[in-house]
CSV table of C-alpha atoms in Angstrom, one decimal:
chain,number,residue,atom,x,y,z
E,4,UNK,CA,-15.7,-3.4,18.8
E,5,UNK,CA,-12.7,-1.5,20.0
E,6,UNK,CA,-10.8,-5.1,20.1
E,7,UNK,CA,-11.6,-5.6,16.3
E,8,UNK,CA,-10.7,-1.4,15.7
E,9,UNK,CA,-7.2,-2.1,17.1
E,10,UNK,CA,-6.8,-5.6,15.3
E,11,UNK,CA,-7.4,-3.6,11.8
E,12,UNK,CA,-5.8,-1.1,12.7
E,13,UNK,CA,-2.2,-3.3,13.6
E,14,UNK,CA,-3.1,-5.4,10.2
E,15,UNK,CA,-2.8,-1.7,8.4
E,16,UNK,CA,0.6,-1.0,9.9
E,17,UNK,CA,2.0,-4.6,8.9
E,18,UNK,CA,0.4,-4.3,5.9
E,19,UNK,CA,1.7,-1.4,4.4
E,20,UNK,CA,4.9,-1.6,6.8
E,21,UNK,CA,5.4,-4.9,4.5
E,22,UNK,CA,4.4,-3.9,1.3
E,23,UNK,CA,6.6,-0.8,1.4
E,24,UNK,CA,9.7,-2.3,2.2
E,25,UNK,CA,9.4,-4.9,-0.7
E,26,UNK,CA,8.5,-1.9,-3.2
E,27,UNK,CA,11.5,-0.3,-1.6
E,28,UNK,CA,14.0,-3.6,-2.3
E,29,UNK,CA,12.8,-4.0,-5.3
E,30,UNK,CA,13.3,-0.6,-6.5
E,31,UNK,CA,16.9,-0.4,-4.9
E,32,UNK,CA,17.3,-3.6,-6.5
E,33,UNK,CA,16.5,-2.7,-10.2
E,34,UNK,CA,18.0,0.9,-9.5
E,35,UNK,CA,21.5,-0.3,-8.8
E,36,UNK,CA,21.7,-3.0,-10.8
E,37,UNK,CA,20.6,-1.2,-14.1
E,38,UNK,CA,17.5,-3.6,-14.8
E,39,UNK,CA,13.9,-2.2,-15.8
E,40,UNK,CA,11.3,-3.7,-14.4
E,41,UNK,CA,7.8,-4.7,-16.0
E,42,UNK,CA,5.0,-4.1,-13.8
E,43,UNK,CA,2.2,-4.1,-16.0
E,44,UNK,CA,-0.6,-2.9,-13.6
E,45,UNK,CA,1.4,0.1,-12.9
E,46,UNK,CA,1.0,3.4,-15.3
E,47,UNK,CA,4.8,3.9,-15.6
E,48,UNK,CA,7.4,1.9,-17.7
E,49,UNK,CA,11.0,1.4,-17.8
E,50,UNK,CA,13.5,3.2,-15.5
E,51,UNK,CA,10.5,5.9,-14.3
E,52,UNK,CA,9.1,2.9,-12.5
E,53,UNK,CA,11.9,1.7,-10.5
E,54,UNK,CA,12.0,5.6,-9.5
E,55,UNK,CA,8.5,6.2,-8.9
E,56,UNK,CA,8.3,2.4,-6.6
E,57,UNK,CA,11.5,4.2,-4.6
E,58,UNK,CA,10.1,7.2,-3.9
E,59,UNK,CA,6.2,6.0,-3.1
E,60,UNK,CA,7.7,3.6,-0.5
E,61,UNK,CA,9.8,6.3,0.6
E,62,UNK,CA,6.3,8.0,1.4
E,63,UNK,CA,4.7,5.1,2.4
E,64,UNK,CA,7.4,4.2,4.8
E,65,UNK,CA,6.6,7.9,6.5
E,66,UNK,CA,3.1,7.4,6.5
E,67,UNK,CA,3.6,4.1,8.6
E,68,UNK,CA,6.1,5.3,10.6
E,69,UNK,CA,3.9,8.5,11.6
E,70,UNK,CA,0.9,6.8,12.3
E,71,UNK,CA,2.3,4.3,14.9
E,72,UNK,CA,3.6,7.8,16.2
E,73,UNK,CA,0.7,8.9,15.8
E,74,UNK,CA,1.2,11.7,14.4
E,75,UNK,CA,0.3,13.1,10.5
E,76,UNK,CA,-2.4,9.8,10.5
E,77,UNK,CA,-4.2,10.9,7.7
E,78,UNK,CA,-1.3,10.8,5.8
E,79,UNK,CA,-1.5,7.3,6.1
E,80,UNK,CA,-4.8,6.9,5.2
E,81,UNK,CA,-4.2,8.6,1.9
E,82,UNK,CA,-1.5,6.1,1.4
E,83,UNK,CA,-3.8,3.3,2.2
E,84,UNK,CA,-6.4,5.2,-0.3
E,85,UNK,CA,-4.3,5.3,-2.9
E,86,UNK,CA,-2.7,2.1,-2.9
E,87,UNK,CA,-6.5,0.6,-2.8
E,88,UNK,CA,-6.5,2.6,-5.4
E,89,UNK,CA,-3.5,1.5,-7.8
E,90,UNK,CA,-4.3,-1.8,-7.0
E,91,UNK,CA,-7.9,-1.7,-8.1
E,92,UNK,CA,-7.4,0.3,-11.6
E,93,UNK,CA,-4.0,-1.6,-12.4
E,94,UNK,CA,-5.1,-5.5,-12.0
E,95,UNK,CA,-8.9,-5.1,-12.6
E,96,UNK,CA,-9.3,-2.1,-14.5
E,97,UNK,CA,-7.1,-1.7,-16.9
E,98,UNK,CA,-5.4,-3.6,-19.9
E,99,UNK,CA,-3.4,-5.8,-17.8
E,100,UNK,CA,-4.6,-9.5,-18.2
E,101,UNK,CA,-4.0,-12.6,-15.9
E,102,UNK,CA,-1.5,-15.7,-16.9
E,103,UNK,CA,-4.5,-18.3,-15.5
E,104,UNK,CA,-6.7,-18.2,-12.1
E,105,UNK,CA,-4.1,-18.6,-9.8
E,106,UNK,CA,-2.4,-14.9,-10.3
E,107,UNK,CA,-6.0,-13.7,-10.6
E,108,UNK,CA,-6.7,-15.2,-7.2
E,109,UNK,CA,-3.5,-13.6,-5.8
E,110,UNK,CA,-4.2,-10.3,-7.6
E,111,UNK,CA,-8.1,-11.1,-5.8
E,112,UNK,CA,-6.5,-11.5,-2.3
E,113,UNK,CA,-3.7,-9.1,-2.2
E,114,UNK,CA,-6.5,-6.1,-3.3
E,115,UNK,CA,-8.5,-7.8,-0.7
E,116,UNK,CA,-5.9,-7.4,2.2
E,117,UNK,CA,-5.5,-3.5,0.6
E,118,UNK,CA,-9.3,-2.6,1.1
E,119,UNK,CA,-9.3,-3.9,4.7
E,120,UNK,CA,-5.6,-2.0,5.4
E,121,UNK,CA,-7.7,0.9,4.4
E,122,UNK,CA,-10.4,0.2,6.6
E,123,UNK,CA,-8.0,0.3,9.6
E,124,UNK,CA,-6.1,3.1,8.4
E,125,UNK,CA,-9.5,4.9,8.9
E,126,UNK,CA,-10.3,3.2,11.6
E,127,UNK,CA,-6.3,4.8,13.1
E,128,UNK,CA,-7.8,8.1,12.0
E,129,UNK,CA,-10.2,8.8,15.5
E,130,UNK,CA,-7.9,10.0,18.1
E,131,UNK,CA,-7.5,7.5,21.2
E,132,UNK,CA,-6.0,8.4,24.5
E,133,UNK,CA,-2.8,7.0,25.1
E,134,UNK,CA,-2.7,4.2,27.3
């Protein structure tokens, strides 16, 4: 059990270590070159979203980074929360519609890999002696 703890546990750190540094070059990239982007499972439009993708991975680069430190860990599991969160509401829950199966399917997985991120992130939250 502790084995599978610590393999959902490292799968939350790559996860989010991952997913943050693309929201973070993507928002760089649409920042400085002057392009909007169009999410449409996020809330936010036009310029706010390039901001609000640069800061949130901003935040969820810190949350990574302090919970391998362990330090500030539920921090990260907030992060992990509300990305579950976003992810859920934005593809499945809202107006945003599907091209054909296969972006559902990637929209399916991709939530998917978020819910079990979040199940290490709590899983990083019990305090374990330092080996």
């Amino acid at each position: 059990m502790a084995a599978l703890r610590a393999l959902m546990r490292v799968f939350s750190y790559l996860f989010h270590g991952l997913l943050t540094l693309f929201l973070l070059a993507i928002s760089v990239l649409a920042l400085s070159s002057g392009q909007t982007l169009q999410l449409g499972m996020l809330p936010w439009e036009g310029p706010q979203l390039a901001y609000w993708l640069f800061f949130a991975a901003l935040v969820g680069l810190v949350s990574v980074a302090l919970a391998i430190w362990r330090k500030w860990r539920a921090l990260f599991f907030l992060w992990s929360l509300a990305v579950l969160l976003m992810m859920a509401r934005g593809f499945f829950f809202s107006r945003y519609h599907f091209a054909g199966p296969p972006e559902f399917h990637s929209a399916l997985y991709l939530t998917a890999g978020a819910l079990v991120a979040a199940f290490g992130a709590w899983f990083q939250l019990r305090r374990e002696p330092l080996r």
